[in-house]
Amino acid sequence: MYTIREASTMTGFSLDTLRYYEKMGLIQPASRGTGGVRSYSDANVHQILSIKCLKQSGLSLEDIKEFIADGQCFKTRETLDDEQVSLIQSRMSILSAQLNRLEEQRQALDQTIAEAQTKLGYYEKLLQT
């Protein structure tokens, strides 16, 4: 079990962010020890790190909340019922839309880099002559 400070250090989220995510239902409430001190399990920390990964991909907190709403991980296709298939399709849709946005951002960034390199080359040639 980890204190909120230890969980914060392990995940890179501030104490306030962890409390906020718990309050908005993004992460499961930590168990409470004596004096109401939050105690995080390995599973809690893993969940927070999953949220961090989704956040770093650019998903909004609302999309992340929708993405993890059911909290299930699925191992094989044979064990899925219709509701679980629907949930997976919803998750795929969220990730696919975000991947498209990231690709657009990468293309725009590639274009900006190319333009900056062209200008830099121009200035370097200007100084050489």
PDB file of C-alpha atoms in Angstrom, residues 2-95:
ATOM      1  CA  TYR A   2       1.170   3.517  -0.778  1.00  0.00           C
ATOM      2  CA  THR A   3       0.432   6.913   0.703  1.00  0.00           C
ATOM      3  CA  ILE A   4      -0.929   9.605  -1.570  1.00  0.00           C
ATOM      4  CA  ARG A   5       2.534  11.197  -1.617  1.00  0.00           C
ATOM      5  CA  GLU A   6       4.124   7.914  -2.727  1.00  0.00           C
ATOM      6  CA  ALA A   7       1.437   7.411  -5.378  1.00  0.00           C
ATOM      7  CA  SER A   8       2.048  10.968  -6.540  1.00  0.00           C
ATOM      8  CA  THR A   9       5.775  10.330  -6.877  1.00  0.00           C
ATOM      9  CA  MET A  10       5.209   7.021  -8.670  1.00  0.00           C
ATOM     10  CA  THR A  11       2.735   8.460 -11.184  1.00  0.00           C
ATOM     11  CA  GLY A  12       3.985  12.006 -11.645  1.00  0.00           C
ATOM     12  CA  PHE A  13       0.607  13.489 -10.748  1.00  0.00           C
ATOM     13  CA  SER A  14       0.347  16.073  -7.992  1.00  0.00           C
ATOM     14  CA  LEU A  15      -1.503  15.345  -4.761  1.00  0.00           C
ATOM     15  CA  ASP A  16      -4.225  17.776  -5.807  1.00  0.00           C
ATOM     16  CA  THR A  17      -4.597  16.043  -9.187  1.00  0.00           C
ATOM     17  CA  LEU A  18      -5.006  12.638  -7.544  1.00  0.00           C
ATOM     18  CA  ARG A  19      -7.648  14.039  -5.191  1.00  0.00           C
ATOM     19  CA  TYR A  20      -9.413  15.737  -8.117  1.00  0.00           C
ATOM     20  CA  TYR A  21      -9.400  12.569 -10.241  1.00  0.00           C
ATOM     21  CA  GLU A  22     -10.855  10.651  -7.320  1.00  0.00           C
ATOM     22  CA  LYS A  23     -13.524  13.308  -6.746  1.00  0.00           C
ATOM     23  CA  MET A  24     -14.609  13.299 -10.396  1.00  0.00           C
ATOM     24  CA  GLY A  25     -14.752   9.488 -10.429  1.00  0.00           C
ATOM     25  CA  LEU A  26     -11.851   9.062 -12.823  1.00  0.00           C
ATOM     26  CA  ILE A  27     -10.007   6.820 -10.364  1.00  0.00           C
ATOM     27  CA  GLN A  28     -11.415   4.531  -7.747  1.00  0.00           C
ATOM     28  CA  PRO A  29     -11.452   6.057  -4.281  1.00  0.00           C
ATOM     29  CA  ALA A  30      -8.386   5.072  -2.295  1.00  0.00           C
ATOM     30  CA  SER A  31      -9.016   3.113   0.852  1.00  0.00           C
ATOM     31  CA  ARG A  32      -8.741   5.144   4.020  1.00  0.00           C
ATOM     32  CA  GLY A  33      -6.675   4.262   7.053  1.00  0.00           C
ATOM     33  CA  THR A  34      -6.578   5.806  10.478  1.00  0.00           C
ATOM     34  CA  GLY A  35      -7.274   9.501  10.426  1.00  0.00           C
ATOM     35  CA  GLY A  36      -8.719   9.258   6.898  1.00  0.00           C
ATOM     36  CA  VAL A  37      -5.282   8.916   5.279  1.00  0.00           C
ATOM     37  CA  ARG A  38      -5.567   7.663   1.685  1.00  0.00           C
ATOM     38  CA  SER A  39      -3.921   4.337   0.927  1.00  0.00           C
ATOM     39  CA  TYR A  40      -3.262   3.315  -2.688  1.00  0.00           C
ATOM     40  CA  SER A  41      -2.829  -0.282  -3.823  1.00  0.00           C
ATOM     41  CA  ASP A  42      -0.746  -1.506  -6.751  1.00  0.00           C
ATOM     42  CA  ALA A  43      -4.005  -1.729  -8.711  1.00  0.00           C
ATOM     43  CA  ASN A  44      -4.779   1.940  -7.915  1.00  0.00           C
ATOM     44  CA  VAL A  45      -1.318   2.997  -9.079  1.00  0.00           C
ATOM     45  CA  HIS A  46      -1.669   0.909 -12.255  1.00  0.00           C
ATOM     46  CA  GLN A  47      -5.019   2.587 -12.961  1.00  0.00           C
ATOM     47  CA  ILE A  48      -3.494   6.037 -12.442  1.00  0.00           C
ATOM     48  CA  LEU A  49      -0.607   5.196 -14.780  1.00  0.00           C
ATOM     49  CA  SER A  50      -3.127   4.049 -17.415  1.00  0.00           C
ATOM     50  CA  ILE A  51      -4.882   7.388 -17.074  1.00  0.00           C
ATOM     51  CA  LYS A  52      -1.548   9.146 -17.430  1.00  0.00           C
ATOM     52  CA  CYS A  53      -0.886   7.290 -20.686  1.00  0.00           C
ATOM     53  CA  LEU A  54      -4.311   8.224 -22.062  1.00  0.00           C
ATOM     54  CA  LYS A  55      -3.845  11.830 -20.942  1.00  0.00           C
ATOM     55  CA  GLN A  56      -0.441  12.027 -22.609  1.00  0.00           C
ATOM     56  CA  SER A  57      -2.042  10.872 -25.846  1.00  0.00           C
ATOM     57  CA  GLY A  58      -4.172  14.014 -25.651  1.00  0.00           C
ATOM     58  CA  LEU A  59      -7.513  12.565 -24.587  1.00  0.00           C
ATOM     59  CA  SER A  60      -9.712  14.874 -22.563  1.00  0.00           C
ATOM     60  CA  LEU A  61     -10.616  13.880 -19.024  1.00  0.00           C
ATOM     61  CA  GLU A  62     -14.185  13.246 -20.148  1.00  0.00           C
ATOM     62  CA  ASP A  63     -12.988  10.905 -22.918  1.00  0.00           C
ATOM     63  CA  ILE A  64     -10.724   9.138 -20.435  1.00  0.00           C
ATOM     64  CA  LYS A  65     -13.606   8.780 -18.005  1.00  0.00           C
ATOM     65  CA  GLU A  66     -15.753   7.257 -20.747  1.00  0.00           C
ATOM     66  CA  PHE A  67     -12.889   5.037 -21.862  1.00  0.00           C
ATOM     67  CA  ILE A  68     -12.319   3.537 -18.415  1.00  0.00           C
ATOM     68  CA  ALA A  69     -15.936   3.654 -17.229  1.00  0.00           C
ATOM     69  CA  ASP A  70     -16.350  -0.105 -17.127  1.00  0.00           C
ATOM     70  CA  GLY A  71     -12.819  -0.750 -15.951  1.00  0.00           C
ATOM     71  CA  GLN A  72     -12.656  -4.204 -17.481  1.00  0.00           C
ATOM     72  CA  CYS A  73      -9.748  -5.731 -19.336  1.00  0.00           C
ATOM     73  CA  PHE A  74     -10.542  -8.528 -21.716  1.00  0.00           C
ATOM     74  CA  LYS A  75      -8.262 -11.480 -22.401  1.00  0.00           C
ATOM     75  CA  THR A  76      -9.957 -13.466 -25.184  1.00  0.00           C
ATOM     76  CA  ARG A  77     -12.726 -13.006 -27.733  1.00  0.00           C
ATOM     77  CA  GLU A  78     -14.476 -16.194 -26.580  1.00  0.00           C
ATOM     78  CA  THR A  79     -15.368 -14.712 -23.190  1.00  0.00           C
ATOM     79  CA  LEU A  80     -17.008 -11.531 -24.546  1.00  0.00           C
ATOM     80  CA  ASP A  81     -20.730 -10.939 -24.466  1.00  0.00           C
ATOM     81  CA  ASP A  82     -22.526  -8.368 -26.661  1.00  0.00           C
ATOM     82  CA  GLU A  83     -22.213  -5.612 -24.062  1.00  0.00           C
ATOM     83  CA  GLN A  84     -18.474  -6.156 -23.759  1.00  0.00           C
ATOM     84  CA  VAL A  85     -18.068  -6.147 -27.543  1.00  0.00           C
ATOM     85  CA  SER A  86     -19.943  -2.836 -27.628  1.00  0.00           C
ATOM     86  CA  LEU A  87     -17.678  -1.438 -24.895  1.00  0.00           C
ATOM     87  CA  ILE A  88     -14.562  -2.465 -26.800  1.00  0.00           C
ATOM     88  CA  GLN A  89     -15.920  -0.903 -29.990  1.00  0.00           C
ATOM     89  CA  SER A  90     -16.555   2.316 -28.070  1.00  0.00           C
ATOM     90  CA  ARG A  91     -12.996   2.291 -26.723  1.00  0.00           C
ATOM     91  CA  MET A  92     -11.649   1.648 -30.208  1.00  0.00           C
ATOM     92  CA  SER A  93     -13.659   4.569 -31.531  1.00  0.00           C
ATOM     93  CA  ILE A  94     -12.267   6.927 -28.882  1.00  0.00           C
ATOM     94  CA  LEU A  95      -8.686   5.797 -29.527  1.00  0.00           C
TER      95      LEU A  95
END
